Tab-separated table of C-alpha atoms in Angstrom:
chain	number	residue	atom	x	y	z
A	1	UNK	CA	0.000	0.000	0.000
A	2	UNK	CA	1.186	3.435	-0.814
A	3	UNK	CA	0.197	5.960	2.236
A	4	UNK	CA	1.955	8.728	-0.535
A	5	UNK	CA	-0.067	8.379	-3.724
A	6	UNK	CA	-3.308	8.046	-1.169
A	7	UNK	CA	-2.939	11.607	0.628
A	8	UNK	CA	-1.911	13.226	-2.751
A	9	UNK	CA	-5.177	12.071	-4.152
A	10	UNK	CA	-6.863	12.981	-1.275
A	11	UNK	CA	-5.752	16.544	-1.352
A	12	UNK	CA	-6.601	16.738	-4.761
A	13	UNK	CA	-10.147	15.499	-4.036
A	14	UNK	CA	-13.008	18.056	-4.718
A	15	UNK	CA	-10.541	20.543	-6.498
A	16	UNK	CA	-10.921	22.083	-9.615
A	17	UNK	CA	-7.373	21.033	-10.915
A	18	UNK	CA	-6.002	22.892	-13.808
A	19	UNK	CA	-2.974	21.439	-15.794
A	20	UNK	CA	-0.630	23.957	-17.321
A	21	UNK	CA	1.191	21.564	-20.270
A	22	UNK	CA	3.207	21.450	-23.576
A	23	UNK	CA	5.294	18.915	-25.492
A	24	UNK	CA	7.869	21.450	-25.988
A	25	UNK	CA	9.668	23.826	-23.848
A	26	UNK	CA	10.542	27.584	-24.057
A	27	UNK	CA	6.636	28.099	-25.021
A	28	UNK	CA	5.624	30.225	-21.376
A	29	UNK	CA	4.090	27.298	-19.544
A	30	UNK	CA	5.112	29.031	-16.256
A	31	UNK	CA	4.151	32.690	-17.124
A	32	UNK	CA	0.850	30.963	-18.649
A	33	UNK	CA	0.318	29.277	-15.618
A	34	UNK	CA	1.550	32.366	-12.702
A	35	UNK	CA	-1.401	34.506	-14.871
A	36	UNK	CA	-4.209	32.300	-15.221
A	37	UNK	CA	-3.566	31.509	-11.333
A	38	UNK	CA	-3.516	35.517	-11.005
A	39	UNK	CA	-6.860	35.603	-12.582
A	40	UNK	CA	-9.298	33.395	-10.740
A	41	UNK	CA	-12.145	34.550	-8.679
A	42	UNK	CA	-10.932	32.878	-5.282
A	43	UNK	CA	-7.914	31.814	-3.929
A	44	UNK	CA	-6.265	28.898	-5.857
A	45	UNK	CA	-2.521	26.939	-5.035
A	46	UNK	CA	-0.249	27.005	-7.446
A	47	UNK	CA	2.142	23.956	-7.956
A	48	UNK	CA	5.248	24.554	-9.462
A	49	UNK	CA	6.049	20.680	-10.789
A	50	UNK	CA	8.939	21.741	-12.969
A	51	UNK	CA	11.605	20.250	-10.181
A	52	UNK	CA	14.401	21.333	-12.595
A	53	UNK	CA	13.962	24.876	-13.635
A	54	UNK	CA	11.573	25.938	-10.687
A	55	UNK	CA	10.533	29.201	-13.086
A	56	UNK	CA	7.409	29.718	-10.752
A	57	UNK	CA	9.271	30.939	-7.533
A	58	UNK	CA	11.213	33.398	-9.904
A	59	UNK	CA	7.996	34.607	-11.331
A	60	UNK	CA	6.702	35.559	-8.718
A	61	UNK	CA	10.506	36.619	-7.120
A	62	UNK	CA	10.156	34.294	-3.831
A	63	UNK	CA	13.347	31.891	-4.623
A	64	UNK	CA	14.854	32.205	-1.867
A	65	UNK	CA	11.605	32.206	0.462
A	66	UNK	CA	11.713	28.975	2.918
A	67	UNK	CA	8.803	26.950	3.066
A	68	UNK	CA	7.025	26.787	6.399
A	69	UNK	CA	5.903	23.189	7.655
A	70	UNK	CA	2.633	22.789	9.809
A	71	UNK	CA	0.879	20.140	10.975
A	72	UNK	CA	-1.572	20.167	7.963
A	73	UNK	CA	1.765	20.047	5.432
A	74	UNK	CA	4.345	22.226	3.851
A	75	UNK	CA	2.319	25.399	3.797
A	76	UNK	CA	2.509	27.629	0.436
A	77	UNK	CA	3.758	31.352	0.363
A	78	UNK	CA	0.917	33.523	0.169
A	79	UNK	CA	0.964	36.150	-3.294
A	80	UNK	CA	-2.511	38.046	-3.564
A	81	UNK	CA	-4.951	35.018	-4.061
A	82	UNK	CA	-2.242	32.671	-5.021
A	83	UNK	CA	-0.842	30.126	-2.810
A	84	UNK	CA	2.552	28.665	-4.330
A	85	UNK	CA	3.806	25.329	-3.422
A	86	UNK	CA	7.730	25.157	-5.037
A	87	UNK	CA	10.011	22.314	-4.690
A	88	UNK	CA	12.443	25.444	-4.665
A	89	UNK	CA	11.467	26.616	-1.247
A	90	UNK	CA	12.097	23.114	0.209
A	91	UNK	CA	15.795	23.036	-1.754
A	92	UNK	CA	16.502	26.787	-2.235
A	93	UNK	CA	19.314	27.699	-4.583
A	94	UNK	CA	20.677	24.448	-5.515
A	95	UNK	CA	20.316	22.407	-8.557
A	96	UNK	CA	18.006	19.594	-9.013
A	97	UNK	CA	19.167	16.645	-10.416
A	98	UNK	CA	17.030	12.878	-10.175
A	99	UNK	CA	17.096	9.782	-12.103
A	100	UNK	CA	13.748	9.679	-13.827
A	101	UNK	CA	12.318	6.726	-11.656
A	102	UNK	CA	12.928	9.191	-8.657
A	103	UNK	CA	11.255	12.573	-9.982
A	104	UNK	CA	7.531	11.381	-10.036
A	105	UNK	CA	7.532	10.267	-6.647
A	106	UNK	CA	9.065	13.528	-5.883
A	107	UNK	CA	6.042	15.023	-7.504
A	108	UNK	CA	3.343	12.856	-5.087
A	109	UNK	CA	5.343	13.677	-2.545
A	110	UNK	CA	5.082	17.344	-3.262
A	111	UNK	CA	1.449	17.322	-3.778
A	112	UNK	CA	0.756	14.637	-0.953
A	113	UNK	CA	3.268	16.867	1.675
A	114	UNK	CA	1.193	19.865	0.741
A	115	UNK	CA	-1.161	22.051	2.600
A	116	UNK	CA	-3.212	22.477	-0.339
A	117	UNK	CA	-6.014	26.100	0.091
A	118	UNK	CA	-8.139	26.735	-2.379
A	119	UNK	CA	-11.358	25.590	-4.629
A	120	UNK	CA	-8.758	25.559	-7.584
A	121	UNK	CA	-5.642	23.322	-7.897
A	122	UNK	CA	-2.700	25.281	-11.173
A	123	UNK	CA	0.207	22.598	-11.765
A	124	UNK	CA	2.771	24.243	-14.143
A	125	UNK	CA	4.086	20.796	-15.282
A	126	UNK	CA	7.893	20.344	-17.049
A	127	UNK	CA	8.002	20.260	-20.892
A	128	UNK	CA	7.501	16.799	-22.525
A	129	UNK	CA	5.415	13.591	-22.338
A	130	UNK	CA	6.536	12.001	-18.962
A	131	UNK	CA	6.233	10.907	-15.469
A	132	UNK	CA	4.373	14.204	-15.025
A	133	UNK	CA	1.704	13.369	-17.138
A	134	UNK	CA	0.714	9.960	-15.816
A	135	UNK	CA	1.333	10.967	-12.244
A	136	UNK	CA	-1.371	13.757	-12.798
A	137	UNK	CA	-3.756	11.180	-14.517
A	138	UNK	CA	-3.419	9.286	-11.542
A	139	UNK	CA	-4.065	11.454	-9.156
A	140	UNK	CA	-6.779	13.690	-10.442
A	141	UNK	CA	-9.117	14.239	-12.938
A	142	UNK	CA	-7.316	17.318	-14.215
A	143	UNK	CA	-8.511	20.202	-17.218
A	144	UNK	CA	-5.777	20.301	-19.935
A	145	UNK	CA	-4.312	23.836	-21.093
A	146	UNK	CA	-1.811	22.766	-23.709
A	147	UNK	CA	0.399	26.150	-24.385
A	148	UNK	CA	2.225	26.481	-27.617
A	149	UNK	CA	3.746	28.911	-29.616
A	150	UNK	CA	2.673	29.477	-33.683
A	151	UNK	CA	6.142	28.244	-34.673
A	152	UNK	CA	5.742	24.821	-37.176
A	153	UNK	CA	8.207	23.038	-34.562
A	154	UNK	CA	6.099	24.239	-31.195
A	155	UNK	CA	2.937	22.632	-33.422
A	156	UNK	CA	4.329	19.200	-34.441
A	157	UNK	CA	5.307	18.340	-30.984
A	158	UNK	CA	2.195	19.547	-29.186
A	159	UNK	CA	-0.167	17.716	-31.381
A	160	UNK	CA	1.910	14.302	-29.895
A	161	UNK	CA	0.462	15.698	-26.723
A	162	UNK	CA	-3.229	16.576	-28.189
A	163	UNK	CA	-3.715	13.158	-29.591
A	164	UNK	CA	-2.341	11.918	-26.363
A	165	UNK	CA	-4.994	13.678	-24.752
A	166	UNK	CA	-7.494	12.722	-27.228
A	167	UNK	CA	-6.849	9.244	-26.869
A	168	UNK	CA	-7.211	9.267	-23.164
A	169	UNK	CA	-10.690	11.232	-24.251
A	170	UNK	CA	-9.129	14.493	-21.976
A	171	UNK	CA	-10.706	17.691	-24.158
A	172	UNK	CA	-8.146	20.082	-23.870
A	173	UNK	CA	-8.157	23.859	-24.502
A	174	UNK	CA	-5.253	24.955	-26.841
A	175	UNK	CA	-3.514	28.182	-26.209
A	176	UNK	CA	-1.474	30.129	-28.373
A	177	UNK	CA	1.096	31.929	-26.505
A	178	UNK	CA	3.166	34.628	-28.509
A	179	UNK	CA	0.631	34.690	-31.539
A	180	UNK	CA	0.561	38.494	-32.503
A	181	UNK	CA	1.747	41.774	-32.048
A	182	UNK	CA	-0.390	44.812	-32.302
A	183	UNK	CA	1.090	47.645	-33.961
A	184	UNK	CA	-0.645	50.513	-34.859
A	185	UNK	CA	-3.815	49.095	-34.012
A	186	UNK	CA	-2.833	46.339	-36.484
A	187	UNK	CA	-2.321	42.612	-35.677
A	188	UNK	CA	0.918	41.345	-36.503
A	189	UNK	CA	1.714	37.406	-36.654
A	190	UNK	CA	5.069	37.321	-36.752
A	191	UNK	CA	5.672	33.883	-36.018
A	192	UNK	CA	2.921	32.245	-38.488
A	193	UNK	CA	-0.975	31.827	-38.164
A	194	UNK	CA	-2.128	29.024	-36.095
A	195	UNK	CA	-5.737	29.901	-33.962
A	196	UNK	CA	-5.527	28.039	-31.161
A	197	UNK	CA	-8.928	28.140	-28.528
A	198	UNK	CA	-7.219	31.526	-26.892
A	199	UNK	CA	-4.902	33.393	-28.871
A	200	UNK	CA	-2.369	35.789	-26.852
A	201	UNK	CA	-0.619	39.030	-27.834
A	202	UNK	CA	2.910	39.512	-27.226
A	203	UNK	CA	3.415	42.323	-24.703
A	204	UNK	CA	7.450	43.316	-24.261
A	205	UNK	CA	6.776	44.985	-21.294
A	206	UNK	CA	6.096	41.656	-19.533
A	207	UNK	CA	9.560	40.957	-19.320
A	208	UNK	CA	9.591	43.992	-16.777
A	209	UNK	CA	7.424	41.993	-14.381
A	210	UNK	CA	9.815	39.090	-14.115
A	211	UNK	CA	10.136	38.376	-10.208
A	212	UNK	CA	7.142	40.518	-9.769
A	213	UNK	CA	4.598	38.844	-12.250
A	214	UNK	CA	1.888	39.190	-9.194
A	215	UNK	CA	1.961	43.500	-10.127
A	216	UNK	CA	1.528	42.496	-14.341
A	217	UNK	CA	-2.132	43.958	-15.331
A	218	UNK	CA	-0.899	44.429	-19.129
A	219	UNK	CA	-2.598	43.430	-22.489
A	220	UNK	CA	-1.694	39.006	-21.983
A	221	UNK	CA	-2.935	39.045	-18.390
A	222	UNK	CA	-6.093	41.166	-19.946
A	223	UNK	CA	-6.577	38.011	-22.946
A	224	UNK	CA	-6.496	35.592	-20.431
A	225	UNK	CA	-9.256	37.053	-17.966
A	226	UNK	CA	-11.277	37.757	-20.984
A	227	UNK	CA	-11.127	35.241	-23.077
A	228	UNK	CA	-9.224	31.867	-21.107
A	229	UNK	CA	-10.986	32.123	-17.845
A	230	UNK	CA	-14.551	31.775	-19.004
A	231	UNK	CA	-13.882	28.553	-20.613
A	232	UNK	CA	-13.165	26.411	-17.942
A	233	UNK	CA	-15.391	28.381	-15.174
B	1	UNK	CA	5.695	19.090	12.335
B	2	UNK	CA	5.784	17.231	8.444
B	3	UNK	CA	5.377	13.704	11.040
B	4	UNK	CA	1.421	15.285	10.997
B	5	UNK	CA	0.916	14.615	7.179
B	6	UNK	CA	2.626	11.127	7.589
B	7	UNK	CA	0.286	10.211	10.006
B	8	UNK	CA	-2.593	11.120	8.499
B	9	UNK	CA	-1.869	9.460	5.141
B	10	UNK	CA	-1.491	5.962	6.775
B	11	UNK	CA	-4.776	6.725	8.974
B	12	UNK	CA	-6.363	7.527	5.781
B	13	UNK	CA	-5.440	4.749	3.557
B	14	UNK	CA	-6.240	2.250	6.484
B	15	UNK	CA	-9.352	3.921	6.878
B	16	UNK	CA	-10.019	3.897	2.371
B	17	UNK	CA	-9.034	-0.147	2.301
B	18	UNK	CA	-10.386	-1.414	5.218
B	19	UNK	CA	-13.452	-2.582	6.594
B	20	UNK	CA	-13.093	-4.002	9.574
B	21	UNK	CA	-11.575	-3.281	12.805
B	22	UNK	CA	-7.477	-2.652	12.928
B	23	UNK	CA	-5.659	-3.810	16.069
B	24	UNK	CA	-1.784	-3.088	14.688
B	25	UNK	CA	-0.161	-1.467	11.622
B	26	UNK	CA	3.518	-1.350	11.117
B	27	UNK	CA	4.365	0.971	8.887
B	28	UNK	CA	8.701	1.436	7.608
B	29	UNK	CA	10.636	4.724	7.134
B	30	UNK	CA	13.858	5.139	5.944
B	31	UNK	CA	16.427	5.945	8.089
B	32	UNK	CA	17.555	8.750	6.649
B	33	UNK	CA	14.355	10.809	6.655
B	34	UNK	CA	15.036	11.548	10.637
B	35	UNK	CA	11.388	11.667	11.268
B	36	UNK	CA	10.306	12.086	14.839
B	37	UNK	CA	9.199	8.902	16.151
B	38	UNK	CA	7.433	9.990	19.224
B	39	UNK	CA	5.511	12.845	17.473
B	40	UNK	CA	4.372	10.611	14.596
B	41	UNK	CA	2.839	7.924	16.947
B	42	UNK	CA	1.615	11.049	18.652
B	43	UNK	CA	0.385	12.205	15.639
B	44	UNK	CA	-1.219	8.844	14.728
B	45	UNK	CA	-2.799	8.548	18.204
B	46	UNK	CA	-4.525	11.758	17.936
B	47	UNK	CA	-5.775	11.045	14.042
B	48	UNK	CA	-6.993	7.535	15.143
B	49	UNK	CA	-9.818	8.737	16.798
B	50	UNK	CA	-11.184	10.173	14.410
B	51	UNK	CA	-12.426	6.924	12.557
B	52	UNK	CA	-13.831	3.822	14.416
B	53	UNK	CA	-11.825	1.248	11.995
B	54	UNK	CA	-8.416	2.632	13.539
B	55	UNK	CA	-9.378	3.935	16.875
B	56	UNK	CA	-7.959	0.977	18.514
B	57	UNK	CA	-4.659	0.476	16.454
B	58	UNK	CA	-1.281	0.275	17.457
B	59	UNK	CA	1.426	2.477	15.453
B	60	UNK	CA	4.649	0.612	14.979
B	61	UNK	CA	7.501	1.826	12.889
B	62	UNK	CA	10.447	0.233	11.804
B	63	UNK	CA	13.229	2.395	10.520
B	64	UNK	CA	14.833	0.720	7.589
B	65	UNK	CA	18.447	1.311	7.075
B	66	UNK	CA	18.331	1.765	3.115
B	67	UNK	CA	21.063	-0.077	0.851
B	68	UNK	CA	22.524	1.865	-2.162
B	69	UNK	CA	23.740	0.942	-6.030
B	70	UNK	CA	25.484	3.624	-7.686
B	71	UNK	CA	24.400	3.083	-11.465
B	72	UNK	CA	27.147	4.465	-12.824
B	73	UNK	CA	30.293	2.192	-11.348
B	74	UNK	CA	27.545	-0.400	-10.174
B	75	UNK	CA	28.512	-0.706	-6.347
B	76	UNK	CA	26.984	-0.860	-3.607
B	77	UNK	CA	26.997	0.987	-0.257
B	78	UNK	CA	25.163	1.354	3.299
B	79	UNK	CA	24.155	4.208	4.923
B	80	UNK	CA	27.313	4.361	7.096
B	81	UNK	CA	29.136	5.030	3.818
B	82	UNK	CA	27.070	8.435	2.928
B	83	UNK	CA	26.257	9.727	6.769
B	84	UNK	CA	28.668	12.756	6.210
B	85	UNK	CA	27.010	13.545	3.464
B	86	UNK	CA	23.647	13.397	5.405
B	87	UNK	CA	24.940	15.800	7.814
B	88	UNK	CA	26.228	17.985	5.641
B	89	UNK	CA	22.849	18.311	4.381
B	90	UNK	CA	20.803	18.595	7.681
B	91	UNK	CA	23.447	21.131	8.958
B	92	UNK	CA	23.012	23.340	5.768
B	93	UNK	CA	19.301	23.171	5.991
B	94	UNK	CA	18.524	22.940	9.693
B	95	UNK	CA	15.531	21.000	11.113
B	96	UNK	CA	13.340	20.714	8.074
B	97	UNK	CA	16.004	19.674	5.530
B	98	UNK	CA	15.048	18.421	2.402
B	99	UNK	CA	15.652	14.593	2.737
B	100	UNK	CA	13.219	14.668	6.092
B	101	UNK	CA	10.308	16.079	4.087
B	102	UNK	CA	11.136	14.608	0.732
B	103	UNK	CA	13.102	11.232	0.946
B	104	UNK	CA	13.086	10.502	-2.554
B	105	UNK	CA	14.964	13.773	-3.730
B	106	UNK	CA	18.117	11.734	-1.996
B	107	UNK	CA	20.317	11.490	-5.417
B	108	UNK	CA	19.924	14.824	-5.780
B	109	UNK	CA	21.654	15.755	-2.565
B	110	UNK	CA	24.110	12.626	-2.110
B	111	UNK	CA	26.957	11.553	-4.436
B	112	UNK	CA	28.420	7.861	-4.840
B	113	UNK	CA	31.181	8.005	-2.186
B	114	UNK	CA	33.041	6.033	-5.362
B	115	UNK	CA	32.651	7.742	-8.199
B	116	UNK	CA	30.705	10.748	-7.341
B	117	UNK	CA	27.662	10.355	-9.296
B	118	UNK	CA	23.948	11.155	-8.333
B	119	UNK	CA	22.580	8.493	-10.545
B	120	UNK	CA	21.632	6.557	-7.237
B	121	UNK	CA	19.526	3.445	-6.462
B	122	UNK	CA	18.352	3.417	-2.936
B	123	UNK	CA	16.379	0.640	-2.256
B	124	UNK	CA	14.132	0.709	1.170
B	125	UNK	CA	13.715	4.939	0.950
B	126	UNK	CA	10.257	4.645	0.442
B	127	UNK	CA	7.551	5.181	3.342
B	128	UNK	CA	5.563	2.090	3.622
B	129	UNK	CA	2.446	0.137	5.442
B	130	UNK	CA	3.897	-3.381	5.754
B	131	UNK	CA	1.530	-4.965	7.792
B	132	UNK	CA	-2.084	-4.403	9.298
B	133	UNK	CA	-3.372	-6.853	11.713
B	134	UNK	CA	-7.145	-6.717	12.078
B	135	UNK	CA	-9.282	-8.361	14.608
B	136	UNK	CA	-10.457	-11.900	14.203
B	137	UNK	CA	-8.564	-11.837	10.618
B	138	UNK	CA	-5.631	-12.836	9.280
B	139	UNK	CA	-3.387	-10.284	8.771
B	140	UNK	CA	-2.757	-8.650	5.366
B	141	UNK	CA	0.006	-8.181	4.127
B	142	UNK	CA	1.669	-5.492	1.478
């Protein structure tokens, strides 16, 4: 029997879990994920599963914030209605490296060790078709956000994911991160045309906002409230 | 304090797979997790209550003393071997180090004392139910 895989379930149990996924990396899973978390109505935990790169905790600029352990779990730091679970406040500033049979019991662990608040459950997962994946099917009954970019290379790998997803009869909602630029009230696809269920612009002032994506109220974060949010409400 | 969560997950997956009555569990940790004894029986002891299935079990734990392969040069070594290395860790991190709340992120903080690699094989660093004993049953075992 596995206590672990139990209480992660169990946590999970009644959420609305949200999973924040692409076949490729580099497409802005994490920024994707810190804004959608951003936008919700109520409170929501955010868990960062990408054990490797940890992009979440520098998001949001709390790296180098400890976790806090209570008796319900390790508890989350607390960023407006967000409450962010990061493997990188249990290791701080160190690498990351595990053999792949290790990593998605690292993940239960996470999730089961958790003091999980909330009605909604954001995983940023790690690029790729993994452990990730099939830990999450196991555990929850999650909604599928596949990001990608317009690029022809971003496309071919996430459809491996979408008829992935099809085939395990998961409907996902596609979104296209990076699509246009608006210039002179005109849209500009500079990477190629692909319309995805939410297009998003790209706004170069986001960049400003790394380490303090919690103050970002630009034109993406605007898309997303307007346009992502409604569909899985 | 992380001794809490422990506690709770084997009250909850004795209380999910069972029907009848538990009079013992014993339940293995590895040794290199340092959790509290006392304040996870404590723990349990308070949980148990909560549920009449477990309300009359005993908590025992057995600390397993993990063996390691290193997967690169292929040998093997004990915990005696890497305990150093261990303390190094805990006195980095203090009380909550990583290896107490997370046992399976061990290759990631421990090298092969041989070759230095993380590519690790600990066998025995997982948290387990071994046994339940129930009343009037035979005991079950995982």
């Amino acid at each position: 029997m596995e206590p672990l895989r139990e209480l992660a379930k169990e946590k999970l149990k009644d959420k609305k879990v949200i999973a924040i996924m692409s076949a490729k990396g580099g497409v802005g899973k994490s920024v994707i994920s810190a804004l959608i978390s951003l936008s919700l109505p109520s409170d929501v935990t955010l868990i960062d599963l990408d054990i490797h790169t940890m992009a979440i905790a520098k998001l949001f600029g709390v790296e180098n914030v400890p976790l806090e352990v209570s008796k319900e779990g390790i508890e989350p730091v607390k960023i407006r209605n967000v409450n962010l679970i990061s493997l990188a406040g249990i290791v701080r500033d160190r690498y990351v490296i595990l053999p792949g049979r290790n990593q998605s019991n690292v993940m239960k662990e996470l999730i089961a060790y958790s003091s999980i608040k909330g009605k909604y459950v954001v995983f940023d997962l790690p690029p790729g078709l993994g452990d990730e994946i099939l830990v999450l099917e196991e555990l929850s009954d999650f909604k599928p956000i596949v990001v990608t970019t317009p690029s022809k290379v971003s496309l071919k790998v996430v459809k491996y994911l979408l008829d992935y997803l099809n085939e395990r009869k998961k409907k996902a909602l596609v979104v296209v991160n990076m699509s246009y630029f608006t210039c002179n009230d005109q849209r500009v696809n500079l990477f190629g045309n692909y319309n995805g269920d939410v297009n998003l612009p790209i706004d170069p002032n986001l960049e400003d906002y790394i380490g303090k994506i919690q103050e970002y109220e630009g034109e993406v974060k605007k898309v997303i409230e307007k346009e992502l949010i409604p569909q899985f409400m | 304090m992380h001794e809490w969560s422990i506690a709770y997950s084997v009250v909850k997956t004795l209380t999910e797979n069972f029907n009848k009555k538990i009079s013992k569990v014993t339940l293995v940790i590895p040794l290199f997790s340092f959790l509290d004894i006392e304040i996870l029986k404590e723990a349990f002891n308070e949980l148990k209550k909560e549920n009449p299935i477990v309300e009359n079990a005993e908590l025992e734990v057995k600390i397993q003393e993990p063996t390691f392969r290193c997967r690169n040069c292929n040998r093997e070594f004990k915990f005696s071997d890497i305990q150093q290395q261990v303390g190094e860790v805990k006195n980095s991190y203090g009380e909550e180090y990583p290896l107490h709340l997370m046992p399976e992120l061990l290759p990631a903080f421990i090298k092969c004392p041989y070759c230095g690699s993380h590519d690790i094989e600990a066998i025995g660093q997982e948290i387990y139910i071994e046994k339940v004993e129930e009343y009037g049953a035979v005991e079950r075992v995982s």
